[in-house]
Amino acid sequence: MAAPSYQAKMILERILKNGSVEKRMAELQPRLPEDKPLPPGIPGGKEYTQEGLEARWRLLKEMGIKHDQIAGRGEEIPPGALEGNIENFIGFARIPLGIIGPLRINGSEAQGDFYVPLATTEGALIASYNRGAKVLSQAGGVTALCLTESVSRSPCFVFDNILEARHFLSWVLARLGTLQEIISRTSRFCRLMDLKTAIIGKELYLIFEYTTGDAAGQNMVTLATEAISKELIAGSPVKPRHWYIEGNLSGDKKATMLAFTYARGKRVVAEATIPGRIVQQFVHAEPQDLVRLWQVSVMGGIQSGSIGVQGHYANALAALFIACGQDAACVSEAAIGLTRMDLTEKGDLYVSVSLPNLIVGTVGGGTHLPTMRECLEMIDCYGAGRARKFAEICAATALAGEISIIGAMAAGHFARAHATLGRKGSKS
Amino acid sequence: MAAPSYQAKMILERILKNGSVEKRMAELQPRLPEDKPLPPGIPGGKEYTQEGLEARWRLLKEMGIKHDQIAGRGEEIPPGALEGNIENFIGFARIPLGIIGPLRINGSEAQGDFYVPLATTEGALIASYNRGAKVLSQAGGVTALCLTESVSRSPCFVFDNILEARHFLSWVLARLGTLQEIISRTSRFCRLMDLKTAIIGKELYLIFEYTTGDAAGQNMVTLATEAISKELIAGSPVKPRHWYIEGNLSGDKKATMLAFTYARGKRVVAEATIPGRIVQQFVHAEPQDLVRLWQVSVMGGIQSGSIGVQGHYANALAALFIACGQDAACVSEAAIGLTRMDLTEKGDLYVSVSLPNLIVGTVGGGTHLPTMRECLEMIDCYGAGRARKFAEICAATALAGEISIIGAMAAGHFARAHATLGRKGSKS
Amino acid sequence: MAAPSYQAKMILERILKNGSVEKRMAELQPRLPEDKPLPPGIPGGKEYTQEGLEARWRLLKEMGIKHDQIAGRGEEIPPGALEGNIENFIGFARIPLGIIGPLRINGSEAQGDFYVPLATTEGALIASYNRGAKVLSQAGGVTALCLTESVSRSPCFVFDNILEARHFLSWVLARLGTLQEIISRTSRFCRLMDLKTAIIGKELYLIFEYTTGDAAGQNMVTLATEAISKELIAGSPVKPRHWYIEGNLSGDKKATMLAFTYARGKRVVAEATIPGRIVQQFVHAEPQDLVRLWQVSVMGGIQSGSIGVQGHYANALAALFIACGQDAACVSEAAIGLTRMDLTEKGDLYVSVSLPNLIVGTVGGGTHLPTMRECLEMIDCYGAGRARKFAEICAATALAGEISIIGAMAAGHFARAHATLGRKGSKS
Amino acid sequence: MAAPSYQAKMILERILKNGSVEKRMAELQPRLPEDKPLPPGIPGGKEYTQEGLEARWRLLKEMGIKHDQIAGRGEEIPPGALEGNIENFIGFARIPLGIIGPLRINGSEAQGDFYVPLATTEGALIASYNRGAKVLSQAGGVTALCLTESVSRSPCFVFDNILEARHFLSWVLARLGTLQEIISRTSRFCRLMDLKTAIIGKELYLIFEYTTGDAAGQNMVTLATEAISKELIAGSPVKPRHWYIEGNLSGDKKATMLAFTYARGKRVVAEATIPGRIVQQFVHAEPQDLVRLWQVSVMGGIQSGSIGVQGHYANALAALFIACGQDAACVSEAAIGLTRMDLTEKGDLYVSVSLPNLIVGTVGGGTHLPTMRECLEMIDCYGAGRARKFAEICAATALAGEISIIGAMAAGHFARAHATLGRKGSKS
């Protein structure tokens, strides 16, 4: 999860673009409900009745959140609207949507109290995340920082031997400064940020790293990479015997140590410090109970050979991605990271999550489809300028889940929650 | 991806339960379209018009496949039907559904020609999988074998030192034979298959491995593990200072080497041998072109630090899981495995996929929800006795995707497909 | 680091073979120096003078430890003595040897106070391990348990398709009970313990797991595996198109998650609880200082993508392996594992190490060579019946190193030690 | 195994420093024995007799290679000579030394035909590497390139929250340009090349990457990092609550994906193309036999969860490191990488090895000790200006081992070699 220094500097510059360090720092500080009241909680009573449902719709309405499509009252979607999203279209899968919140976030991009939409069929999931959101919001909210962003494509060029591979690499390196112009012919938003190189003999892998505006960007970087690869090859005195647009080194659609190390997509860190009394009140456990379990979980995670160690980011991300028109296949790569719990000197609970691989976008992909657009608008993440904000909300939601599941296990009522909330389908 | 010998024997026994080796072997052989004609392809013409949509509905109707809910013509779903699947329900996310096929599968459980429903918003995905299905079916179909199945839960017991940990372990091992009775009080379907143990000093992790009938089973194994853990602790002369229902060693909701090694959920291997002329005709490349790219991709995958090496299983699995009421968060753990391509002595293309970690079910979870049930019924995977069949369809679909993407890259038209089919949303 | 239940049972049985649980448990308890005095420390004064050297020789002599060859006073070694150890022999590399100790070990096999020989050229290494030994011995010593042992060989059999691979596997499984007889023709000591199987399509990997007496055993298992493979193929109705004695799945000479998960070689866990006052006196830090640093190191280790997380087992193992005639190339696979530090309820320091992959032997290999034999005899580990004992000493030494390095860093004098002790060579 | 573009440029510049691209390229081309005869092979006849030994000594003498200390005829080593290499010194471990060669290397630094000294007790090892050297030399030798070099130290700074961590990071980044001056006070050779940063919440890890002249450099970078860390903290407006000189993220003494990805120490790629007739003559197999086995080994290696995939680099590196005064504990980190075999269009055998993590030096450490110095001088690698050369010899030797072991297994005589050469010790 290491960023080179030039990236670290870019981050600092971007953060400071909109104000002084002091001002930006102030925005990231916790804000206690005592000082700034929270909006109302979600009426969960009479959970599975029409009245319960309508009570939640009323809350959304009061909050100015459109939900016609979600509620099944919106206009029909004509097949033509799906061009670019699907082929052999036959209709729609309908996935239940619930909400959690308010989740207070004090982020570099996401600022405010959010009702977060989650699409899932796993009972107890939303109840658990909602509890986590409550704990975090009571503690003043989640500090969240989108640190870096990049999407990569890694073409591979095959030569007869390493000498030719190096010769071609020299050619490429000498033309680095000219590539952006070629890229710009394929997209207005695609920017080449860095090039990494891997030679393993006669094969040369180039890892082009781009920013892609507010789009998830996988297609954008494919087209850009194709354009520059073709032009580089055309001009080079030494030609590859074969070349491929992707050498399986970019980490696309899979969990990789490379993404965990370098970051891919958006890298977000989120943290909160939760006073002992709030842990006691809402989790029914002591901070040190959670810290102790976390340590055991870290030892377990290491033994399992996971990439990073965390509890269940996948639950948050799958539910958010499906709700918000993201590419759900990217859960495979995004659901890695590092959760950290610690006891502060005062005996409070410190917790952070680091997600190095959030491939998300607020334009393009499925974001324009009716229910997905409503979900994105619910968290003010529809359209340009909001992708980093959305990434911070992803991380804050993942943090809510970590607090809740570790709290539930530490307090010994994890199995019970699943027995009461999650069993209907799988009852036996 | 190694199974202990007792598991390997179990597999053999199960396979032979329904007939002689010869008969079972015969079922797994390729069946060429010349010998057994394929059902009609999917009318994709006029892709995004109402007529195109209705042509596909007609096909489904002719095939006897119900699709009222998918088509948006079914009954309303009352909130009460969602009990056990979601809390704080506000409506439904609608994800576009497409189909691929026919995909011929000659599996130990899945036998026949399938139209497979996929839910996605990623343009070009379904076209690509459909092409893969065509290549495979023309070659006689996919041989698929669900090899093993198990779902694990790994409680952790914390003692003061290793001596106490071992003392407790002796107690547990001496009672192994009595645990099934306790488990049976929590579920009719849950069977304890094996216990693995990990001592890393004062902490003892037990990895209980169960079969869970046709349910995905994560809740089932949680309740079973809680029951046996409590009873073991109650009787033991040495008590843990703390214990936790999950020590983060089971691999739940994350990609792990442990699952890749031991298998978790259902492990399926699928393969096909594709004659050179079919590769030429449908992929516009030679078998050796694909093999060469595959080798480069393996080197790239190794360098990326992925768990196993494959192309993009996640695309198939996310789309199938969302369509069919599976837990989409499990894409994080399921989308690992090993793709293998080779040239046969005759110069044909051999390809296999191995997926060690398919946590899927055909009862419970979201399987009963209206569109999901229709999707499962489309592939005859709704209800008891069909979970292994569904797992084989997952693997066969993943195989279709691997052939197609590697073929497209080998033939150099990967970027072009994305440019024409997948750009609407992210156009710039 | 998970052992299947049958292995766990075997361990218990072996441990109990020599006495009651109570007796064996008693042997593993810490023994404080107050109750059982420690032998003298090593005279390190006048470190680099002839007098210092002779003072250490006197200590060895008093302890009855032969060291003629080490001291350069032994007989010449004729070339003929090296048959089976080296080809193209031209002489000897001389590596400096030092000792640490006494290191008190309360192991299931290693019982007593040991002076441990370490061969190294890295300044400060021995001083650091010696300090760790002192801390541990003052605390009553290291509890060490050799939990499991096995050496594997994984031949690969290539067929035309998965059906043939499975057919052959059935043949193998049906003959499992007959293989030991074949093995016994190749070695008196080699015992087949388990067979794991991995099918990834047309290739079948068999992982044969053996015990190898007190030899490291890599050659032994190669010959055994060749014998059974040939006999299995000869009899089988379906023949592999190709087969290879090793499919690179055994983990031989490389760090693998498989070994970390399953154990390979000898798996040893060692632990100690160190009273706060001893930490303060010898480490000049508080127990919580070490625990805090350990937590940070675990987070760092996870981010580095290591297999397991530990500090520097490699230092202990390389120095011990070179001194004691082990295969130093096995440091590559042995130097993985898991270090765990925790604070006890009383505020003392708990520390454990787990080494899952100690490929070591006390017969065969280089053990009979003159200085190596003396080193093994120094710790009473020369010859049959002592391989597990040697493995426990390896783990206890690794533990001494972990305490010392983490202690040094926590106390802030790590860099200083290297500046004063380790710089001569690399001074600049 | 990816280098950022600035590193790639540095490499190119360094390579071109000593001549034109064409000239440098020419140096890296294979040189066939027909065109440039090889020096004599090693007299291995009468392997274990005094005459055999003396024949080899004569060869060394004829080649002008000093070997008095190796042969046991040199001066005594006074204890004082060991200051900085060992404490509690009691004598020397004597490890048998053999040689392989001539091994022709056409490297960017290593140019010529080398007799390579290897210290081992593993029978058959040297015979196997010698055979590999013969195959490679007959084919015109090994092209070897030391691509990058860096040694890292990764201190960790602990704050109360991420805001403080970032504040400190800004401070550090703003002072990057001033750090070299501080470093220069600790060493003349240590150069700061890059800084990577990892924030996982309140903890900030800085990964300082240095070059260390021709020393392995671990101590050098420790002292440099301590100096700059202290100065940075002293000046910073926000102080860490704790800080540690190493956060276990540098990969020191352990196999890590980070090193495999980023490179640590020296990264070397070596390759050779071996005509089919030479494979047939010396390996008794066809090129495609080796390629096929290599593919199976890659699949096996992936399944084993190794870092990279290779056969047994550890054997070459342990034997070279012990012989040549390197830190043998670094075998744990160095023995990772990627071996690649392929068939050329002409049907010849292409093979390459990539070693990303060679921590080696030709000054400092044990390099000055008598037998080690002789071994380094044997390959003209003693003293300043030769560390990259030594790294290239390491890689070429590893390549010889890969060819030999894969060739032996492909030809089916691996087990036989071990039965005849390696069994004396472990015979049973």
Coordinates of N, CA and C in Angstrom, one line a residue, chain A residues 247-331:
Chain A
G247 N -1.4 -8.0 -20.4 CA -0.6 -9.1 -20.1 C -1.0 -9.7 -18.7
N248 N -2.2 -9.4 -18.2 CA -2.7 -10.0 -17.0 C -1.9 -9.5 -15.8
L249 N -1.4 -8.3 -15.9 CA -0.6 -7.8 -14.8 C -1.2 -6.5 -14.2
S250 N -2.4 -6.1 -14.8 CA -3.0 -4.9 -14.3 C -3.9 -5.2 -13.1
G251 N -4.2 -6.4 -12.8 CA -5.0 -6.7 -11.6 C -6.5 -6.6 -11.9
D252 N -6.9 -6.4 -13.2 CA -8.3 -6.2 -13.6 C -9.1 -7.4 -13.1
K253 N -10.1 -7.1 -12.3 CA -11.1 -8.1 -11.9 C -10.5 -9.3 -11.1
K254 N -9.5 -9.0 -10.3 CA -9.0 -10.0 -9.4 C -8.2 -9.4 -8.3
A255 N -8.3 -10.1 -7.2 CA -7.5 -9.7 -6.0 C -6.0 -9.9 -6.2
T256 N -5.2 -8.9 -6.1 CA -3.8 -9.0 -6.3 C -3.0 -8.3 -5.3
M257 N -1.8 -8.8 -5.0 CA -0.9 -8.1 -4.1 C -0.4 -6.8 -4.7
L258 N -0.3 -6.9 -6.1 CA 0.1 -5.7 -6.8 C -0.8 -4.5 -6.5
A259 N -2.1 -4.7 -6.5 CA -3.0 -3.6 -6.2 C -2.9 -3.2 -4.7
F260 N -2.7 -4.2 -3.9 CA -2.6 -3.9 -2.5 C -1.4 -3.1 -2.2
T261 N -0.3 -3.4 -3.0 CA 0.9 -2.7 -2.8 C 0.9 -1.3 -3.4
Y262 N 0.6 -1.3 -4.7 CA 0.7 0.0 -5.5 C -0.6 0.8 -5.4
A263 N -1.7 0.3 -5.1 CA -3.0 0.9 -5.2 C -3.4 0.8 -6.7
R264 N -4.6 0.6 -6.9 CA -5.3 0.5 -8.2 C -6.7 1.1 -8.0
G265 N -7.2 1.8 -8.9 CA -8.4 2.5 -8.7 C -8.1 3.6 -7.6
K266 N -9.1 3.8 -6.7 CA -8.9 4.8 -5.7 C -8.5 4.1 -4.4
R267 N -7.5 4.7 -3.7 CA -7.1 4.2 -2.4 C -7.7 5.2 -1.4
V268 N -8.4 4.6 -0.4 CA -9.0 5.4 0.6 C -8.7 4.9 2.0
V269 N -8.3 5.8 2.9 CA -8.2 5.4 4.3 C -9.3 6.1 5.1
A270 N -9.9 5.4 6.0 CA -10.9 6.0 6.8 C -10.7 5.5 8.2
E271 N -11.0 6.4 9.2 CA -10.7 6.1 10.6 C -11.7 6.7 11.5
A272 N -11.8 6.2 12.7 CA -12.6 6.8 13.7 C -12.0 6.4 15.1
T273 N -12.2 7.3 16.0 CA -11.9 7.0 17.4 C -13.2 7.0 18.2
I274 N -13.5 5.9 18.8 CA -14.8 5.7 19.4 C -14.7 5.6 21.0
P275 N -15.2 6.6 21.7 CA -15.1 6.6 23.1 C -15.6 5.4 23.7
G276 N -15.0 4.9 24.8 CA -15.4 3.7 25.5 C -16.9 3.6 25.8
R277 N -17.4 4.8 26.3 CA -18.9 4.7 26.7 C -19.8 4.4 25.5
I278 N -19.4 4.8 24.3 CA -20.2 4.6 23.1 C -20.1 3.1 22.7
V279 N -18.9 2.6 22.8 CA -18.7 1.1 22.6 C -19.6 0.3 23.5
Q280 N -19.5 0.7 24.8 CA -20.3 0.0 25.8 C -21.8 0.1 25.5
Q281 N -22.2 1.3 25.2 CA -23.7 1.5 25.0 C -24.2 0.8 23.8
F282 N -23.5 0.8 22.6 CA -24.0 0.3 21.4 C -23.5 -1.1 21.0
V283 N -22.3 -1.4 21.5 CA -21.8 -2.7 21.1 C -21.9 -3.7 22.3
H284 N -22.1 -3.2 23.5 CA -22.2 -4.0 24.7 C -20.9 -4.8 24.9
A285 N -19.8 -4.1 24.7 CA -18.5 -4.7 25.0 C -17.6 -3.6 25.3
E286 N -16.4 -3.9 25.8 CA -15.4 -2.9 26.1 C -14.5 -2.7 24.9
P287 N -13.9 -1.6 24.7 CA -12.9 -1.4 23.6 C -11.9 -2.5 23.5
Q288 N -11.3 -2.8 24.7 CA -10.3 -3.9 24.6 C -10.8 -5.2 24.2
D289 N -12.1 -5.5 24.3 CA -12.6 -6.7 23.8 C -12.5 -6.8 22.3
L290 N -12.8 -5.6 21.7 CA -12.7 -5.6 20.2 C -11.3 -5.7 19.8
V291 N -10.4 -5.0 20.5 CA -9.0 -5.0 20.1 C -8.4 -6.4 20.2
R292 N -8.8 -7.1 21.2 CA -8.3 -8.4 21.4 C -8.7 -9.4 20.3
L293 N -10.0 -9.3 20.0 CA -10.5 -10.1 18.9 C -9.9 -9.7 17.6
W294 N -9.7 -8.4 17.4 CA -9.0 -8.0 16.1 C -7.7 -8.6 16.0
Q295 N -6.9 -8.7 17.1 CA -5.6 -9.3 17.0 C -5.7 -10.7 16.7
V296 N -6.6 -11.4 17.2 CA -6.8 -12.8 16.9 C -7.2 -13.0 15.4
S297 N -8.0 -12.0 15.0 CA -8.4 -12.1 13.6 C -7.3 -11.8 12.6
V298 N -6.4 -10.9 13.0 CA -5.2 -10.6 12.2 C -4.4 -11.9 12.1
M299 N -4.2 -12.6 13.2 CA -3.4 -13.8 13.1 C -4.1 -14.9 12.3
G300 N -5.4 -14.9 12.4 CA -6.2 -15.8 11.5 C -6.1 -15.5 10.1
G301 N -6.2 -14.2 9.8 CA -6.2 -13.7 8.4 C -4.8 -14.0 7.8
I302 N -3.8 -13.8 8.5 CA -2.5 -14.1 8.0 C -2.4 -15.6 7.6
Q303 N -2.9 -16.4 8.5 CA -2.8 -17.8 8.3 C -3.6 -18.3 7.1
S304 N -4.7 -17.5 6.8 CA -5.5 -17.9 5.7 C -4.9 -17.5 4.3
G305 N -3.8 -16.7 4.4 CA -3.2 -16.3 3.1 C -4.1 -15.3 2.4
S306 N -4.8 -14.4 3.1 CA -5.5 -13.4 2.4 C -4.6 -12.3 1.9
I307 N -5.1 -11.4 1.1 CA -4.3 -10.2 0.6 C -4.7 -9.1 1.5
G308 N -3.8 -8.6 2.4 CA -4.3 -7.8 3.4 C -5.1 -8.6 4.5
V309 N -5.5 -7.9 5.5 CA -6.4 -8.6 6.5 C -7.5 -7.7 6.8
Q310 N -8.7 -8.1 6.6 CA -9.9 -7.4 7.0 C -11.0 -8.3 7.3
G311 N -12.2 -7.8 7.7 CA -13.3 -8.7 8.1 C -14.2 -9.0 6.9
H312 N -14.9 -8.1 6.4 CA -15.8 -8.4 5.3 C -16.1 -7.2 4.5
Y313 N -15.1 -6.5 4.0 CA -15.3 -5.4 3.1 C -16.3 -5.7 2.0
A314 N -16.2 -7.0 1.5 CA -17.0 -7.4 0.4 C -18.4 -7.2 0.6
N315 N -18.9 -7.4 1.8 CA -20.4 -7.2 2.0 C -20.8 -5.7 1.7
A316 N -20.0 -4.8 2.2 CA -20.3 -3.4 1.9 C -20.2 -3.1 0.5
L317 N -19.1 -3.5 -0.1 CA -18.8 -3.1 -1.5 C -19.8 -3.8 -2.5
A318 N -20.1 -5.1 -2.3 CA -21.1 -5.7 -3.2 C -22.4 -5.0 -3.1
A319 N -22.9 -4.7 -1.9 CA -24.2 -4.1 -1.8 C -24.2 -2.7 -2.4
L320 N -23.1 -1.9 -2.2 CA -23.0 -0.6 -2.7 C -22.9 -0.6 -4.2
F321 N -22.1 -1.5 -4.7 CA -21.8 -1.5 -6.2 C -23.1 -1.9 -6.9
I322 N -23.8 -2.9 -6.4 CA -25.0 -3.3 -7.1 C -26.0 -2.1 -7.1
A323 N -26.2 -1.5 -5.9 CA -27.1 -0.4 -5.8 C -26.8 0.8 -6.7
C324 N -25.5 1.0 -6.8 CA -25.1 2.3 -7.4 C -24.5 2.2 -8.8
G325 N -24.8 1.1 -9.5 CA -24.4 1.0 -10.9 C -22.9 0.9 -11.2
Q326 N -22.2 0.4 -10.2 CA -20.8 0.0 -10.4 C -20.7 -1.4 -11.0
D327 N -19.5 -1.7 -11.4 CA -19.2 -3.0 -11.9 C -19.0 -4.0 -10.8
A328 N -20.1 -4.8 -10.5 CA -20.0 -5.7 -9.4 C -18.9 -6.7 -9.4
A329 N -18.4 -7.0 -10.6 CA -17.3 -7.9 -10.8 C -16.0 -7.4 -10.1
C330 N -16.0 -6.0 -10.0 CA -14.8 -5.4 -9.3 C -14.8 -5.7 -7.8
V331 N -15.9 -6.2 -7.3 CA -15.8 -6.6 -5.9 C -14.6 -7.6 -5.7

